[in-house]
Amino acid sequence: MKIGFSAEDEAFRRQVADWLQTHLCGEFEPLRFRGGPGDEHMFPEERKAWERELAKGGWIGIGWPSECGGRGLSISQQVIFHEEYARAGGPGRMGHIGEGLIGPTLVALGSEEQRQRFLPGILEGREFWCQGYSEPSAGSDLAGVKTRAQLENGEWIINGQKVWTSLAHESQWCFVLARTEQGSLGHKGLTFLLVPMDQPGIAVQPIQQLTGTSEFNEVFFSDARTAADNIIGAPGDGWKVAMTLLGFERGVSTLGQQMQFRNELEEVIRAAQDNGADRDPLIRQRLAQAWVGLKVLRYNSLRMLSGTQDGSLRGEAMIYKLAWSNWHRDLGKLAMDVLGPQAELLEGAPYELSRLQSLFLFTRSDTIYGGSNEIQRNIIAERALGMPREPRAR
Ligand SMILES: Cc1cc2nc3c(=O)[nH]c(=O)nc-3n(C[C@H](O)[C@H](O)[C@H](O)COP(=O)(O)OP(=O)(O)OC[C@H]3O[C@@H](n4cnc5c(N)ncnc54)[C@H](O)[C@@H]3O)c2cc1C
């Protein structure tokens, strides 16, 4: 097992930290520590400009292979980048769905023409993507999607509805899992489409969240169109492509987030020191538990790194989503208990939530998106422990 980073990695760490120190300043200074969970509505245009700044520095697609425009950095170095980014207060990424999900999927399964068409827009911070998987009756049971697409005169015509589509209102493109074989059920007959958002057949309707902001949306497709060759894989291969993409969602793209968690934990500790809650023995116990929990998350990540360096995920990855999302949700609850009755109050006009109040509300969603707690436990039971599969309707 490899615990820790090599000297070469540590030199890379200094390079990242230096670049951030000299670029995340001036016009970008107000973005520091902004745009994260519960704050994702802040500074969208400025954060897009920041994406372009990152692109100029060569910091987008650092793990992608060099023949696809990336830098082919090791997983350790990708983690170091994410750690330093969070340590410096780098803003929530507008381009994470493109960089972390559809980009690697195009690298793995896209055609050469598709890579040439779509990867530069992601790497240059010009084109943003959203994920059109969930539907009103297809969330955990993703194979239940009902959105239809059919080929007519060299174009796919798409009809149906997606829901909870994060950042659809800021995106130029959406990857859509749609049913292209009439009468098909479950995993069969699905196709993975790449659909331009700016067209009359698409309507984006914001959904207001608990935090009062609208990070995600309903997306309605009414005879929406995309070119016949804007699909990854062959017609009917959509499930395989969709699962490949989820592998990236549950893998490398979540590594390195512990530094952001550490920033949040430090904020909770400061709040406890300020209001004297740190003298309450139960609060002290929970703060210490949170600190230990974060260390455990870190060592679990390092264990994930200690295997092959080809981007494939080890068994430890299966417990990671469950572990981090519960830790984060519990931190939000702890923040409220530290604040005590103050947690129920807003400061005064314009009555915005404080960062810790937003943290508490937004972290409720962590145990839902990217696979709910129950689904994660099913995955662990079936794939890691080899227990019998739960009965399926289809
Ligand atoms: C902040 C946020 C952002 C999101 N962004 C996107 C996005 O960009 N694109 C996108 O496509 N989707 C997105 N989602 C949707 C997310 O993927 C779904 O919410 C998630 O898959 C759960 O589906 P559901 O909401 O339909 O709940 P359901 O699947 O209806 O689940 C309801 C409850 O039943 C439980 N349950 C379901 N099946 C089982 C089972 N077999 N065994 C045990 N328990 C079960 C679940 O754990 C849950 O508690 C987002 C969600 C959130 C909260």
Coordinates of C-alpha atoms and ligand atoms in Angstrom, one line a residue:
M1 CA 0.0 0.0 0.0
K2 CA 1.3 3.5 -0.9
I3 CA 0.5 6.1 1.8
G4 CA 1.5 9.6 0.9
F5 CA 3.1 11.3 -2.2
S6 CA 6.5 11.1 -3.9
A7 CA 9.0 13.9 -4.0
E8 CA 8.0 14.5 -7.6
D9 CA 4.4 14.8 -6.5
E10 CA 5.3 17.3 -3.8
A11 CA 7.2 19.4 -6.4
F12 CA 4.1 19.3 -8.5
R13 CA 2.1 20.4 -5.4
R14 CA 4.2 23.6 -5.1
Q15 CA 3.8 24.3 -8.8
V16 CA 0.0 24.1 -8.4
A17 CA 0.0 26.2 -5.3
D18 CA 2.2 28.9 -6.9
W19 CA -0.1 29.1 -9.9
L20 CA -3.2 29.5 -7.8
Q21 CA -1.5 32.1 -5.7
T22 CA -0.6 34.2 -8.7
H23 CA -3.9 33.8 -10.6
L24 CA -6.7 33.4 -8.0
C25 CA -6.4 37.1 -7.1
G26 CA -7.3 40.5 -8.6
E27 CA -10.6 40.2 -10.5
F28 CA -10.9 36.6 -9.3
E29 CA -10.3 37.4 -5.6
P30 CA -14.1 37.6 -4.9
L31 CA -14.6 34.1 -6.2
R32 CA -12.4 32.5 -3.4
F33 CA -14.4 30.0 -1.4
R34 CA -17.5 30.8 -3.4
G35 CA -19.8 28.7 -5.7
G36 CA -19.6 25.5 -3.6
P37 CA -22.5 23.5 -2.1
G38 CA -25.4 25.7 -1.4
D39 CA -23.6 28.7 -3.0
E40 CA -23.6 27.4 -6.5
H41 CA -25.8 30.3 -7.8
M42 CA -23.1 32.9 -7.1
F43 CA -21.0 34.6 -9.7
P44 CA -21.8 32.4 -12.7
E45 CA -20.3 34.7 -15.3
E46 CA -17.2 35.4 -13.3
R47 CA -16.8 31.6 -12.7
K48 CA -17.0 31.0 -16.4
A49 CA -14.2 33.6 -16.9
W50 CA -12.3 31.7 -14.2
E51 CA -12.8 28.4 -16.2
R52 CA -11.1 30.2 -19.2
E53 CA -8.2 31.3 -16.9
L54 CA -7.8 27.7 -15.7
A55 CA -7.8 26.6 -19.4
K56 CA -5.1 29.1 -20.3
G57 CA -3.0 27.7 -17.4
G58 CA -3.5 24.1 -18.7
W59 CA -5.4 23.0 -15.6
I60 CA -8.5 21.6 -17.3
G61 CA -8.3 17.9 -18.4
I62 CA -5.1 17.3 -16.5
G63 CA -5.9 13.6 -16.2
W64 CA -7.0 13.2 -19.9
P65 CA -4.5 11.6 -22.2
S66 CA -2.2 14.0 -24.1
E67 CA -3.4 12.8 -27.5
C68 CA -6.8 14.1 -26.5
G69 CA -5.5 17.5 -25.4
G70 CA -5.0 16.6 -21.7
R71 CA -1.8 16.4 -19.7
G72 CA -1.9 12.7 -18.8
L73 CA -1.1 13.4 -15.1
S74 CA -1.1 10.5 -12.6
I75 CA -4.1 10.0 -10.3
S76 CA -1.9 11.2 -7.4
Q77 CA -1.2 14.5 -9.2
Q78 CA -4.8 15.0 -10.1
V79 CA -5.7 14.6 -6.4
I80 CA -2.9 17.0 -5.5
F81 CA -4.4 19.5 -7.9
H82 CA -7.9 19.2 -6.3
E83 CA -6.4 19.4 -2.8
E84 CA -4.5 22.6 -3.6
Y85 CA -7.4 24.0 -5.5
A86 CA -9.6 23.6 -2.4
R87 CA -6.9 24.8 0.0
A88 CA -6.6 28.0 -2.0
G89 CA -10.4 28.5 -2.0
G90 CA -10.8 27.8 -5.7
P91 CA -14.4 28.5 -6.7
G92 CA -17.0 25.8 -7.4
R93 CA -16.3 24.6 -11.0
M94 CA -18.8 25.5 -13.7
G95 CA -17.3 22.9 -16.0
H96 CA -17.1 19.9 -13.8
I97 CA -19.7 17.9 -15.7
G98 CA -17.9 18.4 -19.0
E99 CA -14.4 17.8 -17.6
G100 CA -15.2 15.0 -15.1
L101 CA -18.0 13.1 -16.9
I102 CA -18.7 13.6 -20.6
G103 CA -15.1 14.4 -21.5
P104 CA -13.6 11.1 -20.1
T105 CA -16.6 9.2 -21.6
L106 CA -15.8 10.7 -25.1
V107 CA -12.1 9.8 -24.5
A108 CA -13.1 6.2 -23.7
L109 CA -16.0 5.6 -26.1
G110 CA -16.4 8.5 -28.5
S111 CA -15.4 8.6 -32.2
E112 CA -12.3 10.5 -33.3
E113 CA -14.6 13.1 -35.0
Q114 CA -16.6 13.5 -31.7
R115 CA -13.4 14.0 -29.7
Q116 CA -12.2 16.6 -32.1
R117 CA -15.6 18.4 -32.0
F118 CA -16.3 18.3 -28.3
L119 CA -13.1 18.0 -26.3
P120 CA -11.6 21.4 -27.2
G121 CA -14.7 23.3 -26.0
I122 CA -14.4 21.6 -22.6
L123 CA -10.6 22.1 -22.4
E124 CA -10.9 25.8 -23.3
G125 CA -13.7 26.5 -20.8
R126 CA -16.0 27.6 -23.7
E127 CA -18.7 24.9 -23.7
F128 CA -20.6 23.6 -20.6
W129 CA -22.5 20.4 -20.3
C130 CA -25.4 19.1 -18.2
Q131 CA -26.5 15.5 -17.5
G132 CA -29.9 14.4 -18.8
Y133 CA -30.4 11.1 -17.0
S134 CA -33.1 11.4 -14.3
E135 CA -36.8 11.6 -15.1
P136 CA -39.9 12.0 -12.9
S137 CA -40.3 8.2 -12.8
A138 CA -36.6 7.2 -13.4
G139 CA -34.1 8.2 -10.7
S140 CA -32.5 5.3 -8.8
D141 CA -34.2 3.0 -11.4
L142 CA -32.5 4.8 -14.3
A143 CA -33.4 2.0 -16.7
G144 CA -37.0 3.2 -16.5
V145 CA -36.3 6.3 -18.7
K146 CA -39.2 7.2 -21.0
T147 CA -37.8 10.1 -23.0
R148 CA -38.0 8.9 -26.7
A149 CA -35.8 9.7 -29.7
Q150 CA -36.3 8.6 -33.3
L151 CA -34.3 9.1 -36.4
E152 CA -36.0 11.2 -39.1
N153 CA -34.3 12.7 -42.2
G154 CA -30.8 12.5 -40.7
E155 CA -31.7 13.9 -37.3
W156 CA -32.8 12.5 -33.9
I157 CA -36.2 13.9 -32.8
I158 CA -36.5 13.9 -29.0
N159 CA -39.6 14.1 -26.9
G160 CA -39.9 13.7 -23.1
Q161 CA -38.8 15.2 -19.8
K162 CA -35.7 15.2 -17.6
V163 CA -35.6 16.4 -14.1
W164 CA -33.0 17.6 -11.5
T165 CA -30.7 18.6 -14.4
S166 CA -27.9 20.5 -12.7
L167 CA -26.7 23.6 -14.5
A168 CA -29.0 23.1 -17.5
H169 CA -29.5 26.9 -17.5
E170 CA -25.8 27.5 -18.0
S171 CA -25.1 24.7 -20.5
Q172 CA -24.6 24.6 -24.2
W173 CA -24.9 20.8 -24.4
C174 CA -26.8 18.0 -22.6
F175 CA -26.1 14.3 -22.8
V176 CA -29.4 12.6 -22.9
L177 CA -30.3 8.9 -22.2
A178 CA -33.3 8.2 -24.4
R179 CA -35.3 5.2 -25.5
T180 CA -34.8 4.7 -29.3
E181 CA -36.4 1.3 -29.7
Q182 CA -40.2 1.5 -29.5
G183 CA -41.6 -0.9 -27.0
S184 CA -38.2 -1.8 -25.4
L185 CA -37.9 -2.1 -21.6
G186 CA -35.2 -1.6 -19.0
H187 CA -31.6 -1.5 -20.2
K188 CA -32.4 -2.4 -23.7
G189 CA -33.2 0.0 -26.5
L190 CA -31.5 3.0 -25.0
T191 CA -29.2 5.4 -26.8
F192 CA -26.8 8.1 -25.5
L193 CA -27.4 11.4 -27.3
L194 CA -25.4 14.6 -27.4
V195 CA -28.0 17.4 -27.7
P196 CA -27.5 21.2 -28.2
M197 CA -29.4 23.2 -25.6
D198 CA -30.0 26.3 -27.6
Q199 CA -32.9 25.3 -29.7
P200 CA -36.7 25.9 -29.8
G201 CA -37.5 22.3 -28.8
I202 CA -35.9 22.6 -25.4
A203 CA -37.4 24.4 -22.4
V204 CA -35.5 24.8 -19.1
Q205 CA -37.6 25.3 -16.0
P206 CA -35.6 26.1 -12.8
I207 CA -36.5 24.1 -9.6
Q208 CA -36.1 26.0 -6.3
Q209 CA -34.2 24.0 -3.7
L210 CA -34.3 24.1 0.1
T211 CA -31.6 26.7 0.0
G212 CA -33.9 29.0 -2.0
T213 CA -31.6 28.9 -5.0
S214 CA -32.0 27.0 -8.3
E215 CA -29.0 24.8 -9.1
F216 CA -31.1 22.3 -11.0
N217 CA -34.0 22.3 -13.4
E218 CA -36.7 20.4 -15.3
V219 CA -35.8 20.1 -19.0
F220 CA -38.6 19.5 -21.5
F221 CA -37.9 18.2 -25.0
S222 CA -40.6 18.8 -27.6
D223 CA -39.4 17.7 -31.0
A224 CA -35.9 18.7 -30.0
R225 CA -33.3 17.8 -32.5
T226 CA -29.7 16.6 -32.8
A227 CA -27.6 15.3 -35.7
A228 CA -27.8 11.6 -36.4
D229 CA -24.1 11.1 -35.6
N230 CA -24.4 12.9 -32.2
I231 CA -24.6 9.7 -30.3
I232 CA -21.9 7.9 -28.3
G233 CA -21.7 4.2 -29.3
A234 CA -24.3 2.6 -31.5
P235 CA -28.1 3.0 -31.2
G236 CA -29.2 0.6 -28.4
D237 CA -25.8 0.9 -26.6
G238 CA -26.9 3.7 -24.4
W239 CA -26.9 1.8 -21.1
K240 CA -23.3 0.7 -21.5
V241 CA -22.3 4.3 -22.2
A242 CA -24.4 5.7 -19.3
M243 CA -22.8 3.3 -16.9
T244 CA -19.2 4.1 -18.1
L245 CA -20.0 7.7 -17.4
L246 CA -21.3 6.9 -13.9
G247 CA -18.0 5.1 -13.2
F248 CA -16.3 8.5 -13.7
E249 CA -18.9 10.2 -11.4
R250 CA -18.2 7.7 -8.6
G251 CA -14.5 7.8 -9.1
V252 CA -11.7 10.2 -9.7
S253 CA -14.0 13.2 -9.9
T254 CA -14.8 12.9 -6.2
L255 CA -11.2 12.6 -5.0
G256 CA -9.6 15.6 -3.5
Q257 CA -12.8 17.1 -2.1
Q258 CA -11.6 16.5 1.4
M259 CA -9.7 19.7 1.5
Q260 CA -13.0 21.6 0.8
F261 CA -14.5 19.6 3.7
R262 CA -11.5 20.6 5.9
N263 CA -12.2 24.2 5.1
E264 CA -15.8 23.7 6.1
L265 CA -14.9 21.8 9.3
E266 CA -12.5 24.6 10.2
E267 CA -15.4 27.1 9.8
V268 CA -17.5 25.0 12.1
I269 CA -14.7 24.8 14.7
R270 CA -14.2 28.6 14.5
A271 CA -18.0 29.1 15.1
A272 CA -17.7 26.9 18.1
Q273 CA -14.8 28.8 19.5
D274 CA -16.6 32.1 18.8
N275 CA -19.8 31.3 20.6
G276 CA -18.3 29.1 23.4
A277 CA -20.0 25.9 22.1
D278 CA -16.5 24.3 22.2
R279 CA -16.9 24.1 26.0
D280 CA -19.8 21.7 25.6
P281 CA -18.4 18.2 26.0
L282 CA -20.8 16.6 23.5
I283 CA -20.0 19.2 20.8
R284 CA -16.3 18.7 21.5
Q285 CA -16.8 14.9 21.0
R286 CA -18.6 15.4 17.7
L287 CA -16.0 17.9 16.4
A288 CA -13.3 15.4 17.2
Q289 CA -15.3 12.6 15.6
A290 CA -15.7 14.8 12.4
W291 CA -11.9 15.4 12.3
V292 CA -11.2 11.6 12.7
G293 CA -13.9 10.9 10.0
L294 CA -12.1 13.2 7.6
K295 CA -8.8 11.4 8.2
V296 CA -10.5 8.1 7.5
L297 CA -11.9 9.5 4.2
R298 CA -8.4 10.6 3.3
Y299 CA -6.8 7.3 4.0
N300 CA -9.5 5.5 2.1
S301 CA -8.7 7.8 -0.9
L302 CA -5.0 7.0 -0.6
R303 CA -5.8 3.3 -0.5
M304 CA -7.8 3.8 -3.8
L305 CA -4.7 5.5 -5.2
S306 CA -2.3 2.7 -4.2
G307 CA -3.4 0.3 -7.0
T308 CA -2.9 0.5 -10.7
Q309 CA -2.5 4.1 -12.1
D310 CA -4.7 3.5 -15.1
G311 CA -7.8 5.3 -13.8
S312 CA -9.6 2.0 -12.9
L313 CA -11.3 1.9 -9.5
R314 CA -10.6 -0.5 -6.7
G315 CA -13.1 -2.0 -4.3
E316 CA -12.5 0.9 -1.8
A317 CA -14.3 3.2 -4.3
M318 CA -17.5 1.4 -3.6
I319 CA -17.7 2.6 0.0
Y320 CA -16.4 6.1 -0.7
K321 CA -19.7 7.8 -1.9
L322 CA -21.6 6.4 1.1
A323 CA -18.8 7.5 3.5
W324 CA -18.2 11.0 2.3
S325 CA -21.9 11.9 1.8
N326 CA -22.9 10.8 5.3
W327 CA -19.8 12.6 6.8
H328 CA -20.8 15.8 5.0
R329 CA -24.4 15.6 5.9
D330 CA -23.4 15.0 9.6
L331 CA -21.1 18.1 9.4
G332 CA -24.1 20.2 8.3
K333 CA -26.1 19.0 11.3
L334 CA -23.1 19.6 13.7
A335 CA -22.8 23.1 12.3
M336 CA -26.5 23.8 13.3
D337 CA -26.0 22.3 16.8
V338 CA -22.8 24.4 17.2
L339 CA -24.8 27.6 16.4
G340 CA -27.7 26.5 18.7
P341 CA -30.8 28.8 18.5
Q342 CA -28.8 31.2 16.3
A343 CA -29.0 28.6 13.6
E344 CA -32.8 29.3 13.2
L345 CA -32.2 33.0 12.6
L346 CA -31.3 35.0 9.5
E347 CA -29.0 38.0 10.0
G348 CA -31.5 40.7 8.6
A349 CA -32.2 42.1 5.2
P350 CA -31.7 40.7 2.6
Y351 CA -32.3 37.6 4.8
E352 CA -29.8 35.4 3.0
L353 CA -28.7 32.1 4.5
S354 CA -25.3 32.1 6.2
R355 CA -22.7 29.7 4.8
L356 CA -23.3 27.2 7.6
Q357 CA -27.0 27.3 7.2
S358 CA -26.6 26.7 3.4
L359 CA -24.2 23.9 4.2
F360 CA -26.7 22.2 6.5
L361 CA -29.5 22.4 3.9
F362 CA -27.5 21.5 0.8
T363 CA -25.7 18.6 2.3
R364 CA -29.1 16.9 2.7
S365 CA -28.8 16.3 -1.1
D366 CA -25.4 14.6 -0.9
T367 CA -26.9 11.3 0.2
I368 CA -29.3 11.4 -2.8
Y369 CA -27.4 12.4 -6.0
G370 CA -24.9 10.2 -7.6
G371 CA -26.7 7.2 -6.1
S372 CA -28.7 7.4 -2.9
N373 CA -27.5 5.8 0.4
E374 CA -29.8 2.8 -0.1
I375 CA -28.5 2.3 -3.7
Q376 CA -24.9 2.6 -2.5
R377 CA -25.6 -0.1 0.2
N378 CA -27.1 -2.3 -2.5
I379 CA -23.9 -1.9 -4.6
I380 CA -21.7 -2.8 -1.7
A381 CA -23.9 -5.8 -0.7
E382 CA -24.0 -7.2 -4.3
R383 CA -20.7 -6.3 -5.8
A384 CA -18.3 -6.0 -2.8
L385 CA -19.8 -8.6 -0.5
G386 CA -21.2 -11.0 -3.1
M387 CA -24.6 -11.1 -1.6
P388 CA -27.6 -12.2 -3.7
R389 CA -29.0 -9.5 -6.0
E390 CA -32.2 -7.8 -4.9
P391 CA -35.3 -8.9 -6.9
R392 CA -35.8 -6.8 -10.0
A393 CA -39.2 -5.9 -11.5
R394 CA -37.6 -6.3 -15.0
Ligands
LIG1 C1 -28.5 18.2 -5.9 C2 -28.9 17.2 -6.9 C3 -28.4 17.3 -8.2 C4 -28.8 16.4 -9.2 N1 -28.3 16.6 -10.5 C5 -28.7 15.7 -11.4 C6 -28.3 15.9 -12.8 O1 -27.6 16.9 -13.1 N2 -28.7 15.1 -13.7 C7 -29.5 14.0 -13.4 O2 -29.9 13.2 -14.4 N3 -30.0 13.8 -12.2 C8 -29.6 14.6 -11.2 N4 -30.0 14.4 -9.9 C9 -30.9 13.4 -9.6 C10 -30.4 12.2 -8.8 O3 -29.6 11.4 -9.6 C11 -31.6 11.4 -8.3 O4 -32.2 12.2 -7.3 C12 -31.2 10.1 -7.7 O5 -30.8 9.2 -8.6 C13 -32.4 9.5 -6.9 O6 -33.5 9.4 -7.7 P1 -34.9 9.9 -7.3 O7 -34.7 11.3 -6.8 O8 -35.8 9.7 -8.5 O9 -35.4 9.1 -6.1 P2 -36.0 7.6 -6.1 O10 -35.2 6.7 -7.0 O11 -37.5 7.7 -6.4 O12 -35.8 7.1 -4.7 C14 -36.6 7.5 -3.6 C15 -36.1 6.8 -2.3 O13 -36.3 5.3 -2.5 C16 -35.0 4.7 -2.3 N5 -34.8 3.6 -3.2 C17 -35.0 3.6 -4.6 N6 -34.7 2.4 -5.1 C18 -34.4 1.6 -4.1 C19 -33.9 0.2 -3.9 N7 -33.8 -0.5 -5.0 N8 -33.6 -0.3 -2.7 C20 -33.7 0.5 -1.6 N9 -34.1 1.8 -1.7 C21 -34.4 2.4 -2.9 C22 -34.0 5.8 -2.5 O14 -32.7 5.5 -1.9 C23 -34.7 7.0 -2.0 O15 -34.5 7.1 -0.6 C24 -29.6 15.3 -8.9 C25 -30.1 15.2 -7.6 C26 -29.8 16.1 -6.6 C27 -30.3 16.0 -5.2

